[in-house]
Amino acid sequence: MEKRRQYEFPRFLHHWYLVIFTLALLATAQAFDYGDALAKSLLYFESQRSGRLPYNQRVTWRDHSGLTDGLEQGVDLVGGYYDAGDHVKFGLPMAFTVTMLSWGVIEYGEQIAAAGEYEHALEAIKWGTDYFIKAHTSPNVLWGEVGDGDTDHYCWQRPEDMTTSRQAYKIDENNTGSDLAGETAAAMAAASIVFRKANPHYSHLLLHHAQQLFEFGDKYRGKYDSSIGVVKNYYTSVSGYKDELLWAALWLYKATDRVDYLKYVINNAHCFGGIGWAITEFSWDVKYAGVQIIASKLLMEGRHEHKEHSHVLEQYRSKAEYYLCACLNKTISANVDRTPGGLLYIRQWNNMQYVSTAAFLLTVYSDYLKHSGQKLSCPAGEVEHQEILKYAKSQVDYILGSNPMGMSYLVGYGPKSPRRVHHRGASIVSYRENKGFIGCTQGYDNWYGRDEPNPNIVVGALVGGPDWQDNFRDQRGNYMQTEACTYNTAPLVGIFAKLHQLQLQLGEHKLSRTPSFFASY
Ligand SMILES: *[C@@H]1O[C@H](CO)[C@@H](O)[C@H](O)[C@H]1NC(C)=O
Ligand SMILES: *[C@@H]1O[C@H](CO)[C@@H](O)[C@H](O)[C@H]1NC(C)=O
């Protein structure tokens, strides 16, 4: 409580306080090239492509793969993304990746365009949504996985040589999967907003699929891992499907403005845990914090139809604030752990996924507060929007090299980044260079165990990252730290664009010496 006093500046000083704060925010320590990071983050999605690669494919160490996916089941499932360093196409994390990419474009599309990356961002989303359209073969059928982790992990092969099972798995009325259907609906609804102007026909098509998928998931309720058993050791839905149903309804509300969807989020707020769960993790599995933050934004917008539900929206907001305050170390007792170097630390296996999602939620919330002229109230004091952004930036800067190891965890960015990423395709000679077949165990014998760096660089991949003491071992077998996933990088796209724009504005300010930027920020 005492601390709050020091922020009570006289009115005329307040503006200059913001000026200095913003200067400090942008000028501290190392300067990173966020534009370069943005371009690289989008390149990463090309290295994860499955299917027939287009003529303008920029990641040239990759080639066509998985061209018969779905054939055995009589359905065309060619395309989509490999989630990480293996070749299974897992529907749930793929959909979450596309939702986060789309959310980034919805919030920071202008900044992405200003950096010249808008087309690439849309292509990254469309590579996923084109696949979801194929996988949603009838209103109540969604194909949710191709290949299986167990057989895939026996092999260390390039995707172009793949000899493992390509069995496809689906959910339907009798084999429910509301989490998978819900997340895929959220992804397609969010993407429909992205494509509204650029491609109205496609946008409409996505929305149609999203609405059907949501209805399917809501009507036939159940967890997808009971229907697609092979997913269990890889992407079990621990949090169940209720968060995804709220998440889907909220994205559909944003995409359609239809009050039914809003009512769903309001009426199910309590029984689906939307206003009950205060969780410090936002991930491919657990969507509550995302739901709560979008619901808070509705409240801040102050539209008539939201005022009517302000009581429930306030409860969503209180849980959103819990998440944000815990990330900011501003609760009394339940803060998220940090490494000595300052990185948010949730758990040892692929911790970076939680860092990038937290940085995203903090960044968008900072913007929402700024636009509504509000502050975040935490148990340990009020927080201004600039301070929230500053904290998000500290996490991004840690990722890019401001850390005790002095390395970037975004592969291919900066002078030092992981060179032995746990990634089948990257660790074996490129198919374009050597088309000789490399078998299942041959890959393990000749490539996996090598001490040398990978021959191909998975540029833009965000690896699992360091342990709780900021230590990182760059070894292929150390998959908890050196594997990268599409949903690690996806939330970074929008943040990089935002920071890139701030950097440009600061540069212009220096040139022109006008205070306009600070006045607007
Ligand atoms: C679901 O099960 C019922 C009863 O066994 C069957 O009639 C129906 O065709 C099944 N639906 C699907 C989509 O497989
Ligand atoms: C988090 O807050 C606690 C309590 O105010 C403080 O002791 C601790 O140093 C803070 N941690 C960091 C990393 O700022």
mmCIF file of N, CA, C and O and ligand atoms in Angstrom, residues 138 140-141 170-175, ligand 1:
data_model
loop_
_atom_site.group_PDB
_atom_site.id
_atom_site.type_symbol
_atom_site.label_atom_id
_atom_site.label_comp_id
_atom_site.label_asym_id
_atom_site.label_seq_id
_atom_site.Cartn_x
_atom_site.Cartn_y
_atom_site.Cartn_z
ATOM 1 N N SER A 138 -17.739 -33.839 -42.227
ATOM 2 C CA SER A 138 -19.190 -33.615 -42.161
ATOM 3 C C SER A 138 -19.480 -32.932 -40.827
ATOM 4 O O SER A 138 -18.600 -32.879 -39.962
ATOM 5 N N ASN A 140 -20.654 -33.442 -38.016
ATOM 6 C CA ASN A 140 -20.273 -34.053 -36.747
ATOM 7 C C ASN A 140 -19.094 -35.025 -36.854
ATOM 8 O O ASN A 140 -19.016 -35.994 -36.089
ATOM 9 N N VAL A 141 -18.221 -34.778 -37.805
ATOM 10 C CA VAL A 141 -17.004 -35.592 -37.916
ATOM 11 C C VAL A 141 -15.795 -34.672 -38.091
ATOM 12 O O VAL A 141 -15.783 -33.811 -38.972
ATOM 13 N N LYS A 170 -10.447 -40.004 -35.761
ATOM 14 C CA LYS A 170 -11.480 -38.953 -35.799
ATOM 15 C C LYS A 170 -12.343 -38.950 -34.547
ATOM 16 O O LYS A 170 -12.342 -39.893 -33.753
ATOM 17 N N ILE A 171 -13.084 -37.879 -34.396
ATOM 18 C CA ILE A 171 -14.151 -37.826 -33.406
ATOM 19 C C ILE A 171 -15.473 -37.707 -34.166
ATOM 20 O O ILE A 171 -15.499 -37.203 -35.295
ATOM 21 N N ASP A 172 -16.539 -38.237 -33.576
ATOM 22 C CA ASP A 172 -17.867 -38.085 -34.164
ATOM 23 C C ASP A 172 -18.913 -38.170 -33.047
ATOM 24 O O ASP A 172 -18.560 -38.068 -31.873
ATOM 25 N N GLU A 173 -20.162 -38.385 -33.426
ATOM 26 C CA GLU A 173 -21.235 -38.372 -32.419
ATOM 27 C C GLU A 173 -21.032 -39.439 -31.337
ATOM 28 O O GLU A 173 -21.398 -39.245 -30.182
ATOM 29 N N ASN A 174 -20.495 -40.567 -31.744
ATOM 30 C CA ASN A 174 -20.311 -41.657 -30.781
ATOM 31 C C ASN A 174 -18.923 -41.657 -30.146
ATOM 32 O O ASN A 174 -18.681 -42.382 -29.192
ATOM 33 N N ASN A 175 -18.041 -40.897 -30.702
ATOM 34 C CA ASN A 175 -16.673 -40.785 -30.169
ATOM 35 C C ASN A 175 -16.396 -39.297 -29.991
ATOM 36 O O ASN A 175 -15.845 -38.649 -30.873
HETATM 37 C C1 LIG B 1 -23.478 -44.078 -33.521
HETATM 38 O O1 LIG B 1 -23.978 -45.253 -32.940
HETATM 39 C C2 LIG B 1 -25.307 -45.559 -33.340
HETATM 40 C C3 LIG B 1 -25.768 -46.768 -32.536
HETATM 41 O O2 LIG B 1 -24.790 -47.764 -32.517
HETATM 42 C C4 LIG B 1 -25.320 -45.807 -34.839
HETATM 43 O O3 LIG B 1 -26.638 -46.078 -35.271
HETATM 44 C C5 LIG B 1 -24.828 -44.574 -35.548
HETATM 45 O O4 LIG B 1 -24.723 -44.795 -36.932
HETATM 46 C C6 LIG B 1 -23.443 -44.173 -35.027
HETATM 47 N N1 LIG B 1 -23.050 -42.909 -35.605
HETATM 48 C C7 LIG B 1 -21.884 -42.719 -36.202
HETATM 49 C C8 LIG B 1 -21.627 -41.344 -36.739
HETATM 50 O O5 LIG B 1 -21.030 -43.580 -36.322
#
